[in-house]
Amino acid sequence: MPHNVSDTLACLHTRLFNRAVAHVSAAVIGMIIAVSQIFNGISDISAGFIVDRTRSKYGRARVWMLRMSIPYAIAAVLLMTVPQHVGQFAQAIYVFITYNLMLTVVYTMFQLPFATTMTYMTRDQDERAKINIVRMAMSPIGNILVTYFFTRILNSMPGGMDSQRNWIVLTAIYASLAAVAMLFCFACVRERVQVLDEYGEEKIPLKKAIPALFKNKYFIMLFLFFVFFAMYQTFSGTMASYYCKQIIQDSNIIGNVNAACYGISIFATLLLGKVMHLTTKRNWCIIGALFIIAGSLIVQIAPLSVTIVTVGGLLRGIGMTPILGLIFTMIADAIEYGQWYTGLRTAGAIQSAVTSGQKFGQGIGSALIGFIMSASGYTGAAVEAGSKAAATIANLYIYGIAILGAVMIFILLFYKLDKEYPQIIKDLLERESKKS
């Protein structure tokens, strides 16, 4: 939950605070976010290699929860202290620096080790799956605690959202609570997996770690899967807004679709923990992708029906549940495969490289939408029924998303690690027993 709070706070800062208080233009904010995403992708990879080379009495990954707790609280508050009596250029520079300090440096150096810690807690697939399911169930709650209550509390304070002091005070409270949550995780979590690979407690040279990364076929599969899953998320969120506004011609419906999609995921994620034993993680993700496809194609039954479009969002939300609930456990399994196949355990590097595919996919998805919409003649104004722009919006929302779901299924058809994993762990434990 703390990593969700930090991400959402940063989004609120860029979207609301800078427009209501600092008055930095939307175009400048968009450019800052776009450029920062490049740095963010690089920082993910760097953080992965840093975690793999970390050695401390508290472990390799868990220690970063302790190290980043106070810097996180400070960085969050700095986001809200944009100077008021300077020019817009100086404000933009300040926003760029603090935004990257928060997300590119502090958030990355907490979130990446936070995700990697699971691989050092246990090697049991079921235990890892349950850990990640709880994590994914809590994430929407963290998001709701910020997005729903933050602005409402702000508006109830003297001066409302236009008061910089209100933003600073409330952010400091939220950030302090998140820092306490980080320290709580640090105090309660233990790294129980002892690494006995080729290098043991020695730091793996980068010239060895990088080639080992690309010898891991399951890492490559999961990287590609994350690219297309992120493209799906971008297409789903962006085209839902276009579809509701331009095709149904009611922007308020966007809230219904998003509530159906993400609201059901909280309940479905908890239910997943009860039924995940019925089949493999790969099969659950394929089932999820099938629900995503169904949620898209069902709109074709009645394209202007609010009920059908909302049901489509509900089906996509159900489809996202097994993917978000199990995909990070599959990354953990790929880490064990990498150690078995190459002799090197590069947990942080694999975790960061795979999740960087998510940012890569978001960038590709946004660029594709922009290019296709521009080619259709869409200018941002209202579109006429039957026009090329209207057809493009409908096709991207219905068939574009369905195609991305089909690509995800195709990638997963080559994923065989669920069946191979028991023998891989058996071999690893035999090797390590000889070294201990």
Tab-separated table of C-alpha atoms in Angstrom:
chain	number	residue	atom	x	y	z
A	1	MET	CA	0.000	0.000	0.000
A	2	PRO	CA	2.736	2.624	0.755
A	3	HIS	CA	4.047	2.449	-2.820
A	4	ASN	CA	0.527	3.088	-4.144
A	5	VAL	CA	0.159	6.140	-1.898
A	6	SER	CA	3.421	7.641	-3.179
A	7	ASP	CA	2.564	7.085	-6.832
A	8	THR	CA	-0.920	8.558	-6.445
A	9	LEU	CA	0.345	11.551	-4.463
A	10	ALA	CA	2.789	12.329	-7.275
A	11	CYS	CA	-0.036	12.147	-9.827
A	12	LEU	CA	-2.219	14.468	-7.742
A	13	HIS	CA	0.681	16.887	-7.512
A	14	THR	CA	1.265	17.024	-11.262
A	15	ARG	CA	-2.397	17.135	-12.272
A	16	LEU	CA	-4.032	19.271	-9.581
A	17	PHE	CA	-1.535	21.076	-7.366
A	18	ASN	CA	0.535	22.621	-10.146
A	19	ARG	CA	-2.564	23.917	-11.911
A	20	ALA	CA	-4.467	25.112	-8.822
A	21	VAL	CA	-1.569	26.558	-6.816
A	22	ALA	CA	1.622	26.897	-8.867
A	23	HIS	CA	-0.235	27.643	-12.147
A	24	VAL	CA	2.308	25.751	-14.266
A	25	SER	CA	0.758	25.130	-17.690
A	26	ALA	CA	-0.625	21.706	-18.615
A	27	ALA	CA	1.694	21.586	-21.646
A	28	VAL	CA	4.781	22.078	-19.460
A	29	ILE	CA	3.576	19.454	-16.971
A	30	GLY	CA	2.994	17.014	-19.842
A	31	MET	CA	6.521	17.592	-21.126
A	32	ILE	CA	7.986	17.097	-17.641
A	33	ILE	CA	6.158	13.778	-17.242
A	34	ALA	CA	7.176	12.592	-20.726
A	35	VAL	CA	10.882	13.393	-20.207
A	36	SER	CA	10.802	11.986	-16.668
A	37	GLN	CA	9.484	8.653	-17.956
A	38	ILE	CA	12.772	8.199	-19.832
A	39	PHE	CA	14.755	8.766	-16.635
A	40	ASN	CA	12.300	6.554	-14.758
A	41	GLY	CA	12.910	3.635	-17.117
A	42	ILE	CA	16.670	4.001	-16.730
A	43	SER	CA	16.370	4.259	-12.939
A	44	ASP	CA	14.384	1.000	-12.825
A	45	ILE	CA	17.212	-0.936	-14.463
A	46	SER	CA	19.837	0.813	-12.321
A	47	ALA	CA	17.887	0.067	-9.136
A	48	GLY	CA	17.702	-3.609	-10.072
A	49	PHE	CA	21.470	-3.926	-10.364
A	50	ILE	CA	21.925	-1.903	-7.143
A	51	VAL	CA	19.682	-4.338	-5.243
A	52	ASP	CA	21.613	-7.326	-6.628
A	53	ARG	CA	24.857	-5.749	-5.418
A	54	THR	CA	23.494	-4.769	-1.989
A	55	ARG	CA	24.885	-6.591	1.030
A	56	SER	CA	23.750	-5.655	4.550
A	57	LYS	CA	22.916	-7.246	7.885
A	58	TYR	CA	19.242	-6.724	6.981
A	59	GLY	CA	19.500	-8.529	3.644
A	60	ARG	CA	19.631	-7.446	0.016
A	61	ALA	CA	16.212	-5.956	-0.700
A	62	ARG	CA	14.452	-5.436	2.642
A	63	VAL	CA	17.017	-2.888	3.845
A	64	TRP	CA	15.842	-0.372	1.224
A	65	MET	CA	12.479	-0.058	2.986
A	66	LEU	CA	14.419	1.333	5.953
A	67	ARG	CA	16.722	3.495	3.859
A	68	MET	CA	13.962	5.109	1.779
A	69	SER	CA	11.290	5.722	4.453
A	70	ILE	CA	12.500	9.149	5.636
A	71	PRO	CA	13.718	10.325	2.180
A	72	TYR	CA	10.259	9.427	0.852
A	73	ALA	CA	8.459	11.614	3.398
A	74	ILE	CA	10.811	14.533	2.664
A	75	ALA	CA	10.552	14.144	-1.123
A	76	ALA	CA	6.733	14.025	-0.968
A	77	VAL	CA	6.574	17.325	0.908
A	78	LEU	CA	9.119	18.940	-1.433
A	79	LEU	CA	6.720	18.184	-4.307
A	80	MET	CA	4.296	20.676	-2.776
A	81	THR	CA	6.751	23.497	-1.999
A	82	VAL	CA	6.940	25.018	-5.481
A	83	PRO	CA	8.165	28.634	-5.105
A	84	GLN	CA	5.314	31.100	-5.711
A	85	HIS	CA	7.132	34.363	-6.416
A	86	VAL	CA	9.400	33.284	-9.261
A	87	GLY	CA	8.880	32.947	-12.994
A	88	GLN	CA	7.189	29.945	-14.605
A	89	PHE	CA	10.494	28.717	-16.009
A	90	ALA	CA	11.990	28.537	-12.500
A	91	GLN	CA	8.831	26.805	-11.266
A	92	ALA	CA	9.043	24.258	-14.087
A	93	ILE	CA	12.682	23.505	-13.205
A	94	TYR	CA	11.705	23.020	-9.555
A	95	VAL	CA	8.817	20.718	-10.493
A	96	PHE	CA	11.090	18.682	-12.791
A	97	ILE	CA	13.728	18.216	-10.083
A	98	THR	CA	11.340	17.358	-7.230
A	99	TYR	CA	9.146	15.135	-9.409
A	100	ASN	CA	12.185	13.075	-10.449
A	101	LEU	CA	13.586	13.063	-6.919
A	102	MET	CA	10.297	11.580	-5.759
A	103	LEU	CA	9.506	9.069	-8.520
A	104	THR	CA	12.768	8.416	-10.365
A	105	VAL	CA	15.004	8.172	-7.290
A	106	VAL	CA	13.184	7.636	-3.986
A	107	TYR	CA	10.070	5.805	-5.214
A	108	THR	CA	12.087	3.540	-7.527
A	109	MET	CA	14.589	2.677	-4.795
A	110	PHE	CA	11.704	1.664	-2.535
A	111	GLN	CA	9.252	0.078	-4.957
A	112	LEU	CA	11.746	-2.130	-6.814
A	113	PRO	CA	13.305	-3.662	-3.670
A	114	PHE	CA	9.786	-3.927	-2.166
A	115	ALA	CA	8.725	-6.089	-5.121
A	116	THR	CA	11.993	-8.054	-5.087
A	117	THR	CA	11.786	-8.853	-1.364
A	118	MET	CA	9.202	-11.559	-2.094
A	119	THR	CA	11.849	-13.609	-3.930
A	120	TYR	CA	14.006	-13.614	-0.783
A	121	MET	CA	11.128	-14.420	1.608
A	122	THR	CA	10.274	-17.864	0.226
A	123	ARG	CA	10.732	-20.161	-2.762
A	124	ASP	CA	7.309	-21.762	-2.352
A	125	GLN	CA	5.088	-20.856	-5.324
A	126	ASP	CA	1.843	-20.865	-3.335
A	127	GLU	CA	3.272	-18.671	-0.583
A	128	ARG	CA	4.578	-16.194	-3.142
A	129	ALA	CA	1.223	-16.135	-4.894
A	130	LYS	CA	-0.618	-15.415	-1.636
A	131	ILE	CA	1.841	-12.650	-0.726
A	132	ASN	CA	1.333	-10.971	-4.081
A	133	ILE	CA	-2.446	-11.407	-4.021
A	134	VAL	CA	-2.611	-9.554	-0.692
A	135	ARG	CA	-0.347	-6.857	-2.140
A	136	MET	CA	-2.560	-6.422	-5.204
A	137	ALA	CA	-5.731	-6.373	-3.081
A	138	MET	CA	-4.316	-3.600	-0.886
A	139	SER	CA	-3.112	-1.449	-3.809
A	140	PRO	CA	-6.586	-0.197	-4.867
A	141	ILE	CA	-7.311	0.615	-1.221
A	142	GLY	CA	-4.196	2.802	-1.055
A	143	ASN	CA	-5.266	4.487	-4.263
A	144	ILE	CA	-8.758	5.142	-2.905
A	145	LEU	CA	-7.403	6.531	0.385
A	146	VAL	CA	-5.536	9.168	-1.598
A	147	THR	CA	-7.767	9.964	-4.568
A	148	TYR	CA	-11.094	9.873	-2.708
A	149	PHE	CA	-10.258	11.402	0.662
A	150	PHE	CA	-7.298	13.675	-0.162
A	151	THR	CA	-9.186	16.200	-2.305
A	152	ARG	CA	-12.231	16.093	-0.039
A	153	ILE	CA	-10.132	16.887	3.027
A	154	LEU	CA	-8.371	19.652	1.084
A	155	ASN	CA	-11.672	21.239	0.126
A	156	SER	CA	-12.858	21.181	3.751
A	157	MET	CA	-9.773	23.117	4.943
A	158	PRO	CA	-9.722	26.952	5.005
A	159	GLY	CA	-8.592	28.109	1.567
A	160	GLY	CA	-9.401	24.741	-0.012
A	161	MET	CA	-7.324	23.440	-2.932
A	162	ASP	CA	-5.979	26.903	-3.722
A	163	SER	CA	-3.951	27.035	-0.504
A	164	GLN	CA	-0.392	25.772	-0.815
A	165	ARG	CA	-0.188	25.460	2.957
A	166	ASN	CA	-3.082	22.987	2.899
A	167	TRP	CA	-1.320	20.854	0.298
A	168	ILE	CA	1.920	20.838	2.306
A	169	VAL	CA	0.250	19.979	5.631
A	170	LEU	CA	-1.963	17.222	4.256
A	171	THR	CA	0.833	15.740	2.135
A	172	ALA	CA	3.106	15.698	5.190
A	173	ILE	CA	0.464	13.714	7.103
A	174	TYR	CA	-0.058	11.221	4.249
A	175	ALA	CA	3.696	10.895	3.612
A	176	SER	CA	4.424	10.312	7.307
A	177	LEU	CA	1.816	7.559	7.448
A	178	ALA	CA	3.332	5.976	4.311
A	179	ALA	CA	6.823	6.182	5.850
A	180	VAL	CA	5.519	4.460	8.995
A	181	ALA	CA	4.020	1.742	6.770
A	182	MET	CA	7.412	1.274	5.083
A	183	LEU	CA	9.101	0.909	8.493
A	184	PHE	CA	6.381	-1.534	9.562
A	185	CYS	CA	7.108	-3.676	6.472
A	186	PHE	CA	10.824	-3.524	7.223
A	187	ALA	CA	10.290	-4.606	10.847
A	188	CYS	CA	7.945	-7.498	10.024
A	189	VAL	CA	9.540	-8.966	6.873
A	190	ARG	CA	12.478	-11.376	6.859
A	191	GLU	CA	14.659	-12.588	3.979
A	192	ARG	CA	14.791	-16.342	4.456
A	193	VAL	CA	16.204	-17.439	1.092
A	194	GLN	CA	19.953	-17.838	1.413
A	195	VAL	CA	21.668	-17.164	-1.908
A	196	LEU	CA	24.240	-19.802	-2.753
A	197	ASP	CA	24.868	-19.195	-6.438
A	198	GLU	CA	28.194	-18.990	-8.251
A	199	TYR	CA	29.123	-15.787	-6.400
A	200	GLY	CA	27.382	-16.358	-3.060
A	201	GLU	CA	27.731	-13.218	-0.981
A	202	GLU	CA	30.152	-11.635	-3.448
A	203	LYS	CA	28.850	-8.891	-5.715
A	204	ILE	CA	28.145	-10.169	-9.231
A	205	PRO	CA	30.143	-8.226	-11.863
A	206	LEU	CA	27.918	-6.405	-14.357
A	207	LYS	CA	29.749	-8.075	-17.246
A	208	LYS	CA	28.405	-11.381	-15.897
A	209	ALA	CA	24.984	-10.202	-14.713
A	210	ILE	CA	23.830	-8.547	-17.953
A	211	PRO	CA	24.494	-11.544	-20.277
A	212	ALA	CA	22.828	-13.832	-17.699
A	213	LEU	CA	19.712	-11.682	-17.948
A	214	PHE	CA	19.299	-12.289	-21.670
A	215	LYS	CA	19.968	-16.028	-21.413
A	216	ASN	CA	16.764	-16.351	-19.379
A	217	LYS	CA	14.005	-17.149	-21.884
A	218	TYR	CA	11.233	-16.696	-19.319
A	219	PHE	CA	12.492	-13.222	-18.478
A	220	ILE	CA	12.169	-12.342	-22.175
A	221	MET	CA	8.626	-13.765	-22.353
A	222	LEU	CA	7.502	-11.867	-19.269
A	223	PHE	CA	9.112	-8.656	-20.513
A	224	LEU	CA	7.121	-8.920	-23.752
A	225	PHE	CA	3.969	-9.795	-21.823
A	226	PHE	CA	4.384	-6.682	-19.670
A	227	VAL	CA	4.837	-4.526	-22.778
A	228	PHE	CA	1.512	-5.655	-24.238
A	229	PHE	CA	-0.292	-5.668	-20.889
A	230	ALA	CA	0.784	-2.051	-20.337
A	231	MET	CA	-0.376	-1.217	-23.856
A	232	TYR	CA	-3.731	-2.782	-22.986
A	233	GLN	CA	-3.988	-0.680	-19.805
A	234	THR	CA	-3.161	2.474	-21.765
A	235	PHE	CA	-5.635	1.649	-24.537
A	236	SER	CA	-8.346	0.699	-22.032
A	237	GLY	CA	-8.056	3.836	-19.915
A	238	THR	CA	-7.545	6.310	-22.748
A	239	MET	CA	-10.066	4.904	-25.221
A	240	ALA	CA	-12.721	4.512	-22.515
A	241	SER	CA	-12.611	8.280	-22.071
A	242	TYR	CA	-12.846	8.865	-25.829
A	243	TYR	CA	-15.622	6.294	-26.226
A	244	CYS	CA	-17.821	7.616	-23.431
A	245	LYS	CA	-17.348	11.242	-24.438
A	246	GLN	CA	-17.590	10.935	-28.224
A	247	ILE	CA	-19.652	7.794	-28.928
A	248	ILE	CA	-22.046	7.612	-25.957
A	249	GLN	CA	-21.705	11.398	-25.540
A	250	ASP	CA	-21.769	11.291	-21.754
A	251	SER	CA	-18.445	11.844	-19.957
A	252	ASN	CA	-19.989	10.869	-16.621
A	253	ILE	CA	-20.142	7.256	-17.798
A	254	ILE	CA	-16.334	7.069	-17.552
A	255	GLY	CA	-16.703	6.887	-13.770
A	256	ASN	CA	-19.126	3.953	-14.084
A	257	VAL	CA	-16.782	2.017	-16.377
A	258	ASN	CA	-13.706	2.638	-14.199
A	259	ALA	CA	-15.606	1.820	-10.998
A	260	ALA	CA	-16.809	-1.452	-12.536
A	261	CYS	CA	-13.325	-2.322	-13.833
A	262	TYR	CA	-11.298	-1.519	-10.725
A	263	GLY	CA	-13.947	-1.976	-8.029
A	264	ILE	CA	-14.522	-5.625	-8.910
A	265	SER	CA	-10.769	-6.269	-8.838
A	266	ILE	CA	-10.585	-5.828	-5.041
A	267	PHE	CA	-13.170	-8.546	-4.409
A	268	ALA	CA	-11.927	-10.778	-7.244
A	269	THR	CA	-8.301	-10.553	-6.064
A	270	LEU	CA	-9.224	-11.835	-2.609
A	271	LEU	CA	-11.314	-14.607	-4.176
A	272	LEU	CA	-8.353	-15.585	-6.374
A	273	GLY	CA	-6.440	-16.715	-3.286
A	274	LYS	CA	-9.125	-19.340	-2.674
A	275	VAL	CA	-9.213	-20.788	-6.185
A	276	MET	CA	-5.701	-20.314	-7.598
A	277	HIS	CA	-4.835	-23.953	-6.807
A	278	LEU	CA	-7.312	-25.137	-9.459
A	279	THR	CA	-4.879	-24.520	-12.325
A	280	THR	CA	-1.468	-23.039	-13.118
A	281	LYS	CA	-0.532	-19.354	-12.948
A	282	ARG	CA	-0.094	-19.294	-16.724
A	283	ASN	CA	-3.583	-20.681	-17.252
A	284	TRP	CA	-5.102	-18.159	-14.846
A	285	CYS	CA	-3.454	-15.332	-16.803
A	286	ILE	CA	-4.788	-16.773	-20.066
A	287	ILE	CA	-8.267	-16.908	-18.523
A	288	GLY	CA	-7.806	-13.285	-17.483
A	289	ALA	CA	-6.862	-12.279	-21.028
A	290	LEU	CA	-9.968	-14.098	-22.336
A	291	PHE	CA	-12.133	-12.022	-19.986
A	292	ILE	CA	-10.411	-8.878	-21.290
A	293	ILE	CA	-11.244	-9.918	-24.854
A	294	ALA	CA	-14.843	-10.725	-23.862
A	295	GLY	CA	-15.192	-7.392	-22.073
A	296	SER	CA	-14.144	-5.622	-25.252
A	297	LEU	CA	-16.160	-7.590	-27.808
A	298	ILE	CA	-19.371	-7.519	-25.752
A	299	VAL	CA	-19.627	-3.785	-26.455
A	300	GLN	CA	-20.314	-4.661	-30.093
A	301	ILE	CA	-23.682	-6.120	-29.023
A	302	ALA	CA	-25.046	-2.658	-28.190
A	303	PRO	CA	-22.380	0.035	-28.732
A	304	LEU	CA	-24.524	2.854	-27.299
A	305	SER	CA	-25.820	0.970	-24.256
A	306	VAL	CA	-24.474	2.315	-20.963
A	307	THR	CA	-25.269	-1.019	-19.327
A	308	ILE	CA	-23.352	-3.072	-21.899
A	309	VAL	CA	-20.332	-0.743	-21.819
A	310	THR	CA	-20.323	-0.936	-18.004
A	311	VAL	CA	-20.568	-4.743	-18.115
A	312	GLY	CA	-17.610	-4.681	-20.494
A	313	GLY	CA	-15.630	-2.751	-17.892
A	314	LEU	CA	-16.680	-5.273	-15.267
A	315	LEU	CA	-15.428	-8.189	-17.387
A	316	ARG	CA	-12.116	-6.447	-18.058
A	317	GLY	CA	-11.731	-5.827	-14.324
A	318	ILE	CA	-12.233	-9.536	-13.660
A	319	GLY	CA	-9.708	-10.286	-16.401
A	320	MET	CA	-7.058	-8.014	-14.905
A	321	THR	CA	-7.350	-9.727	-11.511
A	322	PRO	CA	-5.435	-12.993	-12.148
A	323	ILE	CA	-2.849	-11.143	-14.234
A	324	LEU	CA	-2.051	-8.555	-11.572
A	325	GLY	CA	-2.415	-11.150	-8.831
A	326	LEU	CA	-0.019	-13.715	-10.302
A	327	ILE	CA	2.303	-12.093	-12.839
A	328	PHE	CA	4.765	-10.845	-10.198
A	329	THR	CA	4.900	-14.369	-8.778
A	330	MET	CA	5.776	-15.586	-12.275
A	331	ILE	CA	8.641	-13.071	-12.318
A	332	ALA	CA	9.872	-14.579	-9.038
A	333	ASP	CA	9.750	-18.033	-10.637
A	334	ALA	CA	11.759	-16.706	-13.594
A	335	ILE	CA	14.424	-15.538	-11.130
A	336	GLU	CA	14.808	-19.107	-9.827
A	337	TYR	CA	14.988	-20.382	-13.415
A	338	GLY	CA	17.711	-17.844	-14.159
A	339	GLN	CA	19.797	-19.017	-11.209
A	340	TRP	CA	19.260	-22.660	-12.206
A	341	TYR	CA	20.155	-22.042	-15.861
A	342	THR	CA	23.031	-19.559	-15.530
A	343	GLY	CA	24.322	-20.131	-12.004
A	344	LEU	CA	23.677	-16.476	-11.117
A	345	ARG	CA	20.801	-15.038	-9.069
A	346	THR	CA	19.999	-11.605	-10.525
A	347	ALA	CA	16.671	-11.013	-8.759
A	348	GLY	CA	16.714	-7.221	-8.831
A	349	ALA	CA	17.846	-7.002	-12.441
A	350	ILE	CA	15.126	-9.368	-13.676
A	351	GLN	CA	12.429	-7.685	-11.583
A	352	SER	CA	13.395	-4.210	-12.779
A	353	ALA	CA	13.912	-5.144	-16.420
A	354	VAL	CA	10.538	-6.893	-16.651
A	355	THR	CA	8.629	-4.058	-14.983
A	356	SER	CA	10.435	-1.519	-17.171
A	357	GLY	CA	8.596	-3.248	-20.015
A	358	GLN	CA	5.466	-1.789	-18.433
A	359	LYS	CA	6.731	1.770	-18.933
A	360	PHE	CA	7.905	0.859	-22.428
A	361	GLY	CA	4.434	-0.472	-23.250
A	362	GLN	CA	2.745	2.628	-21.849
A	363	GLY	CA	4.892	4.803	-24.090
A	364	ILE	CA	4.176	2.704	-27.179
A	365	GLY	CA	0.457	2.617	-26.364
A	366	SER	CA	0.215	6.383	-25.923
A	367	ALA	CA	2.175	7.026	-29.123
A	368	LEU	CA	0.032	4.565	-31.113
A	369	ILE	CA	-3.198	6.121	-29.893
A	370	GLY	CA	-1.953	9.593	-30.760
A	371	PHE	CA	-0.800	8.551	-34.226
A	372	ILE	CA	-3.952	6.587	-35.098
A	373	MET	CA	-6.313	9.256	-33.776
A	374	SER	CA	-4.445	11.950	-35.669
A	375	ALA	CA	-4.583	9.893	-38.877
A	376	SER	CA	-8.349	9.545	-38.427
A	377	GLY	CA	-8.733	13.302	-38.524
A	378	TYR	CA	-9.655	13.673	-34.855
A	379	THR	CA	-8.884	17.181	-33.600
A	380	GLY	CA	-10.240	17.026	-30.053
A	381	ALA	CA	-13.604	18.466	-31.016
A	382	ALA	CA	-16.870	16.526	-31.047
A	383	VAL	CA	-17.045	13.853	-33.741
A	384	GLU	CA	-19.960	13.114	-36.012
A	385	ALA	CA	-21.655	9.711	-35.957
A	386	GLY	CA	-20.429	7.614	-38.849
A	387	SER	CA	-17.311	9.704	-39.359
A	388	LYS	CA	-13.852	8.217	-39.712
A	389	ALA	CA	-12.857	9.548	-36.280
A	390	ALA	CA	-15.937	7.962	-34.633
A	391	ALA	CA	-15.218	4.610	-36.316
A	392	THR	CA	-11.584	4.783	-35.197
A	393	ILE	CA	-12.548	5.401	-31.573
A	394	ALA	CA	-15.001	2.492	-31.611
A	395	ASN	CA	-12.567	0.124	-33.333
A	396	LEU	CA	-9.701	0.930	-30.951
A	397	TYR	CA	-11.933	0.531	-27.907
A	398	ILE	CA	-13.488	-2.729	-29.050
A	399	TYR	CA	-11.089	-4.503	-31.412
A	400	GLY	CA	-7.804	-2.807	-30.475
A	401	ILE	CA	-8.103	-3.960	-26.870
A	402	ALA	CA	-9.249	-7.443	-27.949
A	403	ILE	CA	-6.188	-7.813	-30.213
A	404	LEU	CA	-3.856	-6.881	-27.344
A	405	GLY	CA	-5.557	-9.552	-25.196
A	406	ALA	CA	-4.971	-12.113	-27.958
A	407	VAL	CA	-1.274	-11.181	-28.192
A	408	MET	CA	-0.908	-11.699	-24.432
A	409	ILE	CA	-2.400	-15.175	-24.757
A	410	PHE	CA	-0.050	-15.984	-27.641
A	411	ILE	CA	3.013	-15.072	-25.550
A	412	LEU	CA	1.805	-17.170	-22.605
A	413	LEU	CA	1.396	-20.260	-24.795
A	414	PHE	CA	5.217	-20.573	-24.778
A	415	TYR	CA	5.457	-20.245	-20.976
A	416	LYS	CA	6.083	-23.714	-19.493
A	417	LEU	CA	7.780	-22.771	-16.225
A	418	ASP	CA	4.867	-23.740	-13.951
A	419	LYS	CA	5.421	-27.407	-14.838
A	420	GLU	CA	9.227	-27.150	-14.797
A	421	TYR	CA	9.480	-25.270	-11.494
A	422	PRO	CA	9.356	-28.223	-9.010
A	423	GLN	CA	12.313	-29.952	-10.707
A	424	ILE	CA	14.229	-26.655	-10.966
A	425	ILE	CA	13.852	-26.002	-7.225
A	426	LYS	CA	14.834	-29.578	-6.444
A	427	ASP	CA	18.010	-29.188	-8.518
A	428	LEU	CA	18.823	-25.808	-6.915
A	429	LEU	CA	18.427	-27.140	-3.384
A	430	GLU	CA	20.660	-30.127	-4.207
A	431	ARG	CA	23.351	-27.815	-5.614
A	432	GLU	CA	23.141	-25.465	-2.658
A	433	SER	CA	23.264	-28.273	-0.086
A	434	LYS	CA	26.656	-29.230	-1.508
A	435	LYS	CA	27.948	-25.642	-1.068
A	436	SER	CA	26.619	-25.056	2.448
